[in-house]
Amino acid sequence: MLALHGLRRGEIAGLTWEDVDLKNNRLSIHQVLVRNDKKEWVRKDTAKTKKGNRQIPIMIPELSAALSAVPVSKRFGAVCTCHVSNIYNRINRLCRAADIPEIGTHGCRHSFASLGHSLSVPINEMMLLGGWDDLATMQKIYTHIGEQEMLSAKNKFANFFEKT
């Protein structure tokens, strides 16, 4: 559910309970867990991009409920307690169980951007939520036009030409 909020794998792994504000229903993204030159996992006190440091609302009610269900006595350290490389595997396991294509963590980021595009969320808001610095990258790589949108566009053109 964190990946479906547009978080990168390193942001999910870097999220600590100090970054979770259940009272205001938001997450603070400002650190990541990444591999260094020696292939060791290290915590960095800055996100991947300049705009990566951000506050995002918790938009999936089930995520808010799951976080709230964790006893207060256990709300310390990392939110995601599995090894960082297991995040990808867990997402793909859920995909297989749902009989949908495996997409991994980064695929959820694409889905987040595409869903925002499909819901007509303004591009500047999507960039803030997802922590993208570059508009061109977000538009070219992350927002995929769905089949329904293609059908809608086709129908609009067909209706126009029928009337003309």
N, CA, C and O of each residue as an XYZ file, in Angstrom:
656
protein
N       0.824     -1.199      0.000
C       0.000      0.000      0.000
C       0.863      1.257      0.000
O       0.460      2.294     -0.528
N       2.048      1.163      0.591
C       2.961      2.316      0.554
C       3.427      2.576     -0.876
O       3.543      3.730     -1.291
N       3.694      1.517     -1.626
C       4.127      1.677     -3.016
C       3.010      2.285     -3.853
O       3.285      3.032     -4.792
N       1.771      1.984     -3.536
C       0.643      2.559     -4.268
C       0.392      4.018     -3.892
O      -0.498      4.660     -4.450
N       1.166      4.535     -2.958
C       1.168      5.968     -2.648
C       2.283      6.672     -3.415
O       2.537      7.857     -3.199
N       2.947      5.943     -4.312
C       3.999      6.533     -5.129
C       5.377      6.470     -4.505
O       6.315      7.065     -5.036
N       5.528      5.762     -3.388
C       6.835      5.689     -2.740
C       7.771      4.753     -3.490
O       7.358      3.715     -4.006
N       9.030      5.141     -3.537
C      10.083      4.295     -4.092
C      10.431      3.223     -3.057
O      10.132      3.376     -1.873
N      11.063      2.144     -3.508
C      11.438      1.061     -2.598
C      12.320      1.578     -1.453
O      12.105      1.218     -0.296
N      13.298      2.408     -1.769
C      14.181      2.948     -0.743
C      13.462      3.860      0.242
O      13.845      3.952      1.408
N      12.406      4.541     -0.238
C      11.615      5.394      0.646
C      10.777      4.539      1.600
O      10.625      4.868      2.777
N      10.237      3.441      1.073
C       9.466      2.525      1.927
C      10.382      1.951      3.001
O      10.035      1.923      4.182
N      11.552      1.495      2.575
C      12.501      0.899      3.521
C      13.024      1.927      4.520
O      13.356      1.573      5.651
N      13.100      3.189      4.117
C      13.613      4.242      4.988
C      12.578      4.845      5.917
O      12.926      5.607      6.819
N      11.302      4.515      5.710
C      10.229      5.090      6.509
C      10.291      4.565      7.948
O      10.301      3.356      8.178
N      10.333      5.479      8.898
C      10.333      5.101     10.310
C       9.022      5.559     10.949
O       8.274      6.347     10.368
N       8.761      5.059     12.138
C       7.535      5.438     12.834
C       7.510      6.928     13.162
O       6.436      7.507     13.318
N       8.679      7.552     13.267
C       8.724      9.004     13.487
C       8.166      9.758     12.279
O       7.745     10.909     12.397
N       8.165      9.102     11.120
C       7.684      9.719      9.883
C       6.177      9.540      9.682
O       5.609     10.092      8.740
N       5.536      8.785     10.549
C       4.103      8.482     10.426
C       3.324      9.364     11.393
O       3.530      9.314     12.605
N       2.434     10.162     10.841
C       1.579     11.041     11.648
C       0.140     10.551     11.489
O      -0.573     10.978     10.581
N      -0.277      9.656     12.374
C      -1.620      9.081     12.276
C      -2.700     10.093     12.649
O      -3.828     10.005     12.164
N      -2.362     11.044     13.500
C      -3.336     12.068     13.897
C      -3.760     12.892     12.680
O      -4.943     13.176     12.494
N      -2.783     13.269     11.857
C      -3.069     14.062     10.657
C      -3.116     13.210      9.389
O      -3.277     13.735      8.287
N      -2.974     11.903      9.549
C      -3.083     10.950      8.447
C      -2.123     11.268      7.295
O      -2.540     11.399      6.144
N      -0.829     11.390      7.624
C       0.162     11.686      6.588
C       1.501     11.047      6.915
O       1.776     10.639      8.044
N       2.322     10.978      5.870
C       3.669     10.421      5.976
C       4.675     11.502      5.612
O       4.416     12.342      4.750
N       5.811     11.473      6.266
C       6.901     12.386      5.949
C       8.003     11.569      5.272
O       8.558     10.644      5.864
N       8.302     11.919      4.049
C       9.336     11.213      3.294
C      10.570     12.109      3.255
O      10.547     13.189      2.665
N      11.640     11.652      3.886
C      12.853     12.475      3.921
C      14.125     11.658      4.039
O      15.216     12.225      4.096
N      14.008     10.343      4.075
C      15.205      9.510      4.135
C      14.965      8.230      3.353
O      13.825      7.816      3.144
N      16.043      7.619      2.930
C      15.938      6.401      2.129
C      16.958      5.376      2.594
O      17.947      5.705      3.250
N      16.694      4.138      2.241
C      17.649      3.063      2.463
C      18.105      2.619      1.079
O      17.299      2.138      0.282
N      19.393      2.778      0.793
C      19.935      2.470     -0.534
C      21.259      1.726     -0.403
O      21.855      1.671      0.673
N      21.702      1.162     -1.504
C      23.009      0.500     -1.522
C      24.107      1.517     -1.808
O      23.952      2.400     -2.652
N      25.216      1.376     -1.092
C      26.361      2.242     -1.349
C      27.281      1.586     -2.382
O      26.923      0.568     -2.974
N      28.446      2.159     -2.596
C      29.395      1.630     -3.582
C      29.855      0.210     -3.260
O      30.243     -0.538     -4.156
N      29.811     -0.156     -1.989
C      30.225     -1.499     -1.566
C      29.057     -2.482     -1.540
O      29.186     -3.597     -1.036
N      27.899     -2.055     -2.096
C      26.680     -2.884     -2.149
C      26.090     -3.160     -0.764
O      25.371     -4.142     -0.574
N      26.399     -2.286      0.204
C      25.845     -2.404      1.553
C      24.631     -1.479      1.651
O      24.609     -0.404      1.052
N      23.623     -1.909      2.415
C      22.442     -1.070      2.612
C      22.759      0.001      3.647
O      23.177     -0.310      4.762
N      22.557      1.268      3.274
C      22.825      2.393      4.165
C      21.641      3.360      4.148
O      20.939      3.497      3.146
N      21.445      4.016      5.270
C      20.382      5.014      5.383
C      20.953      6.381      5.004
O      22.009      6.786      5.490
N      20.228      7.083      4.124
C      20.614      8.442      3.738
C      19.541      9.392      4.250
O      18.348      9.100      4.169
N      19.969     10.512      4.769
C      19.045     11.481      5.353
C      18.437     12.418      4.324
O      18.027     13.529      4.660
N      18.378     11.987      3.102
C      17.746     12.774      2.049
C      17.123     11.822      1.046
O      17.627     10.718      0.836
N      16.050     12.235      0.437
C      15.393     11.403     -0.565
C      16.200     11.420     -1.866
O      17.205     12.123     -1.976
N      15.748     10.643     -2.838
C      16.465     10.493     -4.108
C      16.592     11.818     -4.867
O      17.648     12.123     -5.419
N      15.519     12.593     -4.890
C      15.526     13.856     -5.623
C      15.245     15.016     -4.676
O      14.849     14.825     -3.526
N      15.460     16.214     -5.188
C      15.217     17.416     -4.392
C      13.765     17.465     -3.909
O      13.499     17.823     -2.761
N      12.832     17.106     -4.788
C      11.422     17.126     -4.423
C      10.987     15.836     -3.744
O       9.822     15.683     -3.377
N      11.926     14.910     -3.577
C      11.610     13.642     -2.920
C      11.274     13.816     -1.452
O      10.500     13.040     -0.892
N      11.857     14.840     -0.820
C      11.506     15.138      0.573
C      10.129     15.792      0.555
O       9.962     16.897      0.039
N       9.146     15.098      1.123
C       7.784     15.591      1.001
C       6.890     15.042      2.103
O       7.226     14.067      2.776
N       5.763     15.678      2.267
C       4.689     15.210      3.141
C       3.587     14.711      2.222
O       3.178     15.419      1.302
N       3.102     13.497      2.461
C       2.010     12.998      1.637
C       0.882     12.483      2.518
O       1.121     11.882      3.565
N      -0.336     12.722      2.088
C      -1.464     12.194      2.866
C      -1.567     10.685      2.688
O      -1.216     10.147      1.638
N      -2.048     10.020      3.712
C      -2.348      8.593      3.585
C      -3.710      8.526      2.890
O      -4.727      8.935      3.451
N      -3.711      8.007      1.668
C      -4.906      8.060      0.830
C      -5.684      6.746      0.789
O      -6.850      6.735      0.397
N      -5.058      5.644      1.185
C      -5.734      4.350      1.174
C      -6.193      4.057      2.609
O      -5.363      3.880      3.501
N      -7.496      4.005      2.829
C      -7.999      3.788      4.199
C      -7.424      2.538      4.863
O      -7.183      2.537      6.070
N      -7.202      1.478      4.090
C      -6.658      0.240      4.660
C      -5.245      0.434      5.182
O      -4.845     -0.230      6.139
N      -4.480      1.338      4.567
C      -3.127      1.626      5.057
C      -3.215      2.333      6.404
O      -2.496      1.987      7.341
N      -4.083      3.308      6.498
C      -4.269      4.009      7.767
C      -4.702      3.032      8.859
O      -4.215      3.093      9.988
N      -5.620      2.134      8.510
C      -6.102      1.145      9.486
C      -4.985      0.193      9.898
O      -4.854     -0.142     11.075
N      -4.172     -0.248      8.923
C      -3.078     -1.175      9.235
C      -2.036     -0.512     10.130
O      -1.544     -1.134     11.071
N      -1.700      0.729      9.851
C      -0.719      1.442     10.672
C      -1.278      1.684     12.075
O      -0.562      1.548     13.067
N      -2.546      2.040     12.148
C      -3.181      2.298     13.446
C      -3.289      1.030     14.285
O      -3.301      1.092     15.514
N      -3.369     -0.121     13.618
C      -3.515     -1.396     14.331
C      -2.230     -1.835     15.020
O      -2.262     -2.710     15.885
N      -1.110     -1.244     14.652
C       0.159     -1.596     15.301
C       0.151     -1.006     16.713
O      -0.061      0.194     16.889
N       0.381     -1.851     17.711
C       0.380     -1.334     19.089
C       1.400     -0.205     19.274
O       2.497     -0.250     18.718
N       1.029      0.787     20.046
C       1.905      1.939     20.289
C       3.275      1.485     20.792
O       4.289      2.094     20.451
N       3.317      0.439     21.588
C       4.589     -0.052     22.142
C       5.526     -0.591     21.061
O       6.721     -0.756     21.308
N       5.003     -0.862     19.880
C       5.832     -1.392     18.785
C       6.083     -0.369     17.693
O       6.637     -0.710     16.648
N       5.690      0.865     17.909
C       5.858      1.923     16.910
C       7.203      2.625     17.097
O       7.260      3.784     17.508
N       8.265      1.915     16.794
C       9.616      2.498     16.830
C      10.428      1.852     15.723
O      10.130      0.741     15.284
N      11.450      2.554     15.281
C      12.286      2.015     14.208
C      11.575      2.018     12.870
O      10.709      2.854     12.614
N      11.948      1.081     12.023
C      11.408      1.012     10.668
C       9.952      0.570     10.661
O       9.555     -0.297     11.440
N       9.165      1.165      9.785
C       7.773      0.766      9.617
C       7.726     -0.593      8.920
O       7.002     -1.495      9.339
N       8.502     -0.721      7.861
C       8.581     -1.974      7.104
C       9.743     -2.780      7.681
O      10.908     -2.415      7.518
N       9.415     -3.864      8.347
C      10.453     -4.602      9.071
C      11.113     -5.704      8.253
O      12.072     -6.319      8.718
N      10.624     -5.967      7.051
C      11.279     -6.984      6.229
C      12.544     -6.393      5.603
O      12.718     -5.174      5.581
N      13.418     -7.251      5.098
C      14.621     -6.783      4.408
C      14.199     -6.010      3.171
O      13.222     -6.370      2.515
N      14.918     -4.968      2.855
C      14.548     -4.078      1.747
C      14.338     -4.833      0.431
O      13.453     -4.471     -0.344
N      15.125     -5.861      0.167
C      14.975     -6.593     -1.091
C      13.713     -7.454     -1.112
O      13.275     -7.878     -2.182
N      13.124     -7.718      0.058
C      11.904     -8.529      0.121
C      10.647     -7.753     -0.248
O       9.607     -8.355     -0.515
N      10.728     -6.430     -0.266
C       9.553     -5.622     -0.611
C       9.085     -5.982     -2.020
O       7.896     -6.207     -2.246
N      10.015     -6.035     -2.954
C       9.724     -6.402     -4.343
C       9.079     -7.787     -4.405
O       8.069     -7.980     -5.082
N       9.669     -8.745     -3.696
C       9.156    -10.115     -3.714
C       7.752    -10.212     -3.125
O       6.916    -10.958     -3.634
N       7.495     -9.473     -2.072
C       6.169     -9.512     -1.449
C       5.113     -8.928     -2.384
O       4.006     -9.459     -2.476
N       5.441     -7.856     -3.068
C       4.486     -7.270     -4.017
C       4.181     -8.263     -5.125
O       3.023     -8.439     -5.505
N       5.216     -8.912     -5.645
C       4.987     -9.879     -6.720
C       4.207    -11.104     -6.238
O       3.431    -11.684     -6.998
N       4.407    -11.496     -4.992
C       3.627    -12.603     -4.429
C       2.143    -12.225     -4.382
O       1.282    -13.049     -4.688
N       1.847    -10.987     -4.001
C       0.464    -10.513     -3.988
C      -0.111    -10.460     -5.403
O      -1.280    -10.778     -5.617
N       0.713    -10.060     -6.358
C       0.265    -10.031     -7.760
C      -0.099    -11.433     -8.228
O      -1.142    -11.628     -8.853
N       0.749    -12.407     -7.931
C       0.469    -13.793     -8.338
C      -0.818    -14.298     -7.683
O      -1.634    -14.957     -8.327
N      -0.987    -13.984     -6.408
C      -2.184    -14.429     -5.695
C      -3.445    -13.802     -6.289
O      -4.511    -14.418     -6.276
N      -3.326    -12.585     -6.806
C      -4.466    -11.898     -7.419
C      -4.599    -12.226     -8.902
O      -5.508    -11.737     -9.573
N      -3.689    -13.057     -9.410
C      -3.677    -13.460    -10.815
C      -3.565    -12.261    -11.759
O      -4.263    -12.166    -12.769
N      -2.656    -11.347    -11.389
C      -2.353    -10.201    -12.246
C      -0.851    -10.210    -12.529
O      -0.097    -10.858    -11.804
N      -0.405     -9.506    -13.569
C       1.029     -9.493    -13.880
C       1.868     -8.972    -12.715
O       1.458     -8.054    -12.005
N       3.035     -9.562    -12.530
C       3.963     -9.102    -11.496
C       4.527     -7.748    -11.913
O       4.934     -7.561    -13.059
N       4.544     -6.814    -10.977
C       5.007     -5.467    -11.308
C       6.111     -4.956    -10.382
O       6.763     -3.961    -10.697
N       6.327     -5.612     -9.262
C       7.353     -5.160     -8.330
C       7.026     -3.804     -7.740
O       5.966     -3.234     -8.001
N       7.938     -3.302     -6.951
C       7.731     -2.031     -6.255
C       7.617     -0.871     -7.231
O       6.727     -0.029     -7.109
N       8.511     -0.833     -8.187
C       8.536      0.308     -9.107
C       7.294      0.338     -9.996
O       6.831      1.409    -10.386
N       6.760     -0.837    -10.313
C       5.532     -0.891    -11.092
C       4.366     -0.248    -10.355
O       3.477      0.333    -10.977
N       4.370     -0.353     -9.022
C       3.327      0.313     -8.231
C       3.450      1.825     -8.361
O       2.447      2.538     -8.350
N       4.662      2.307     -8.482
C       4.890      3.743     -8.673
C       4.307      4.190    -10.014
O       3.687      5.249    -10.116
N       4.519      3.363    -11.040
C       3.916      3.645    -12.348
C       2.389      3.641    -12.232
O       1.715      4.514    -12.778
N       1.853      2.649    -11.515
C       0.398      2.549    -11.336
C      -0.147      3.775    -10.619
O      -1.208      4.290    -10.973
N       0.585      4.242     -9.608
C       0.177      5.437     -8.871
C       0.071      6.635     -9.813
O      -0.928      7.355     -9.795
N       1.091      6.847    -10.629
C       1.098      7.980    -11.554
C       0.003      7.831    -12.611
O      -0.675      8.800    -12.951
N      -0.161      6.624    -13.122
C      -1.190      6.390    -14.140
C      -2.591      6.579    -13.568
O      -3.466      7.136    -14.230
N      -2.800      6.117    -12.341
C      -4.095      6.294    -11.708
C      -4.381      7.780    -11.488
O      -5.494      8.244    -11.735
N      -3.385      8.516    -11.028
C      -3.552      9.957    -10.857
C      -3.907     10.632    -12.171
O      -4.765     11.513    -12.213
N      -3.245     10.217    -13.238
C      -3.533     10.760    -14.576
C      -4.975     10.424    -14.967
O      -5.710     11.282    -15.456
N      -5.364      9.179    -14.749
C      -6.710      8.715    -15.090
C      -7.778      9.449    -14.276
O      -8.878      9.694    -14.773
N      -7.458      9.800    -13.030
C      -8.398     10.520    -12.166
C      -8.353     12.031    -12.377
O      -9.047     12.782    -11.691
N      -7.531     12.471    -13.332
C      -7.369     13.898    -13.660
C      -6.792     14.718    -12.512
O      -7.131     15.890    -12.346
N      -5.920     14.095    -11.722
C      -5.217     14.842    -10.681
C      -4.240     15.782    -11.392
O      -3.469     15.332    -12.240
N      -4.257     17.059    -11.070
C      -3.351     17.996    -11.739
C      -1.892     17.540    -11.655
O      -1.446     17.032    -10.626
N      -1.170     17.728    -12.740
C       0.200     17.236    -12.859
C       1.109     17.787    -11.760
O       1.977     17.068    -11.264
N       0.923     19.053    -11.372
C       1.780     19.618    -10.321
C       1.527     18.933     -8.980
O       2.450     18.776     -8.180
N       0.280     18.526     -8.732
C      -0.026     17.800     -7.491
C       0.569     16.395     -7.530
O       1.075     15.903     -6.522
N       0.507     15.752     -8.695
C       1.099     14.418     -8.843
C       2.603     14.474     -8.608
O       3.170     13.599     -7.953
N       3.243     15.502     -9.143
C       4.692     15.641     -8.964
C       5.036     15.808     -7.490
O       6.024     15.248     -7.016
N       4.225     16.577     -6.760
C       4.465     16.757     -5.326
C       4.255     15.453     -4.561
O       5.070     15.083     -3.715
N       3.165     14.763     -4.863
C       2.868     13.515     -4.160
C       3.925     12.453     -4.416
O       4.346     11.755     -3.494
N       4.356     12.330     -5.668
C       5.313     11.292     -6.039
C       6.767     11.691     -5.887
O       7.652     10.843     -5.998
N       7.031     12.958     -5.636
C       8.411     13.406     -5.453
C       9.211     13.481     -6.743
O      10.431     13.315     -6.726
N       8.532     13.730     -7.871
C       9.244     13.857     -9.147
C       9.772     15.268     -9.303
O       9.071     16.231     -8.994
N      10.999     15.401     -9.779
C      11.601     16.704    -10.074
C      11.322     17.145    -11.498
O      11.159     18.333    -11.775
N      11.269     16.176    -12.395
C      11.247     16.469    -13.818
C       9.896     16.122    -14.438
O       9.490     14.961    -14.457
N       9.213     17.134    -14.940
C       7.901     16.953    -15.551
C       7.967     16.011    -16.749
O       7.114     15.137    -16.898
N       8.963     16.181    -17.594
C       9.072     15.343    -18.799
C       9.223     13.870    -18.432
O       8.604     13.006    -19.052
N      10.044     13.587    -17.426
C      10.230     12.195    -17.005
C       8.916     11.620    -16.495
O       8.545     10.500    -16.848
N       8.227     12.368    -15.682
C       6.972     11.856    -15.139
C       5.968     11.598    -16.252
O       5.307     10.560    -16.259
N       5.847     12.524    -17.186
C       4.855     12.361    -18.241
C       5.225     11.239    -19.214
O       4.356     10.465    -19.616
N       6.485     11.142    -19.591
C       6.900     10.134    -20.576
C       6.942      8.731    -19.997
O       6.523      7.777    -20.652
N       7.434      8.599    -18.796
C       7.714      7.277    -18.245
C       6.630      6.780    -17.316
O       6.296      5.595    -17.340
N       6.073      7.652    -16.500
C       5.212      7.166    -15.431
C       3.719      7.194    -15.718
O       2.980      6.400    -15.135
N       3.254      8.058    -16.574
C       1.815      8.101    -16.810
C       1.493      7.320    -18.076
O       1.846      7.723    -19.184
N       0.829      6.218    -17.889
C       0.443      5.350    -19.000
C      -1.054      5.531    -19.249
O      -1.855      5.520    -18.315
N      -1.411      5.695    -20.491
C      -2.819      5.863    -20.824
C      -3.486      4.497    -20.809
O      -3.024      3.562    -21.463
N      -4.567      4.392    -20.064
C      -5.292      3.135    -19.944
C      -6.191      2.872    -21.137
O      -6.452      3.759    -21.950
N      -6.655      1.644    -21.225
C      -7.521      1.244    -22.339
C      -8.802      2.064    -22.374
O      -9.261      2.444    -23.451
N      -9.392      2.347    -21.205
C     -10.630      3.118    -21.166
C     -10.407      4.522    -21.716
O     -11.262      5.060    -22.420
N      -9.257      5.117    -21.395
C      -8.962      6.456    -21.904
C      -8.777      6.433    -23.409
O      -9.209      7.350    -24.108
N      -8.127      5.372    -23.913
C      -7.944      5.243    -25.361
C      -9.299      5.083    -26.052
O      -9.532      5.687    -27.099
N     -10.185      4.283    -25.483
C     -11.512      4.088    -26.045
C     -12.292      5.393    -26.023
O     -12.983      5.728    -26.984
N     -12.179      6.125    -24.927
C     -12.856      7.410    -24.809
C     -12.347      8.382    -25.869
O     -13.142      9.069    -26.511
N     -11.038      8.446    -26.058
C     -10.458      9.331    -27.071
C     -10.930      8.926    -28.466
O     -11.290      9.777    -29.278
N     -10.927      7.628    -28.735
C     -11.378      7.119    -30.040
C     -12.823      7.525    -30.286
O     -13.174      7.978    -31.375
N     -13.667      7.360    -29.256
C     -15.081      7.710    -29.393
C     -15.285      9.200    -29.614
O     -16.161      9.598    -30.383
N     -14.488     10.027    -28.950
C     -14.597     11.476    -29.149
C     -14.263     11.845    -30.590
O     -14.959     12.650    -31.209
N     -13.193     11.252    -31.120
C     -12.817     11.530    -32.510
C     -13.894     10.990    -33.462
O     -14.271     11.666    -34.419
N     -14.378      9.793    -33.205
C     -15.399      9.192    -34.070
C     -16.658     10.054    -34.070
O     -17.240     10.301    -35.126
N     -17.084     10.515    -32.888
C     -18.267     11.375    -32.803
C     -18.053     12.684    -33.552
O     -18.962     13.168    -34.227
N     -16.884     13.246    -33.442
C     -16.570     14.492    -34.139
C     -16.677     14.303    -35.649
O     -17.298     15.107    -36.344
N     -16.062     13.226    -36.149
C     -16.049     13.025    -37.595
C     -17.413     12.611    -38.123
O     -17.737     12.891    -39.277
N     -18.217     11.950    -37.300
C     -19.576     11.598    -37.723
C     -20.429     12.860    -37.898
O     -21.267     12.926    -38.798
N     -20.216     13.842    -37.049
C     -20.998     15.060    -37.090
C     -20.502     16.042    -38.144
O     -21.232     16.943    -38.556
N     -19.270     15.863    -38.573
C     -18.664     16.839    -39.498
C     -18.904     16.471    -40.936
O     -18.462     17.184    -41.837
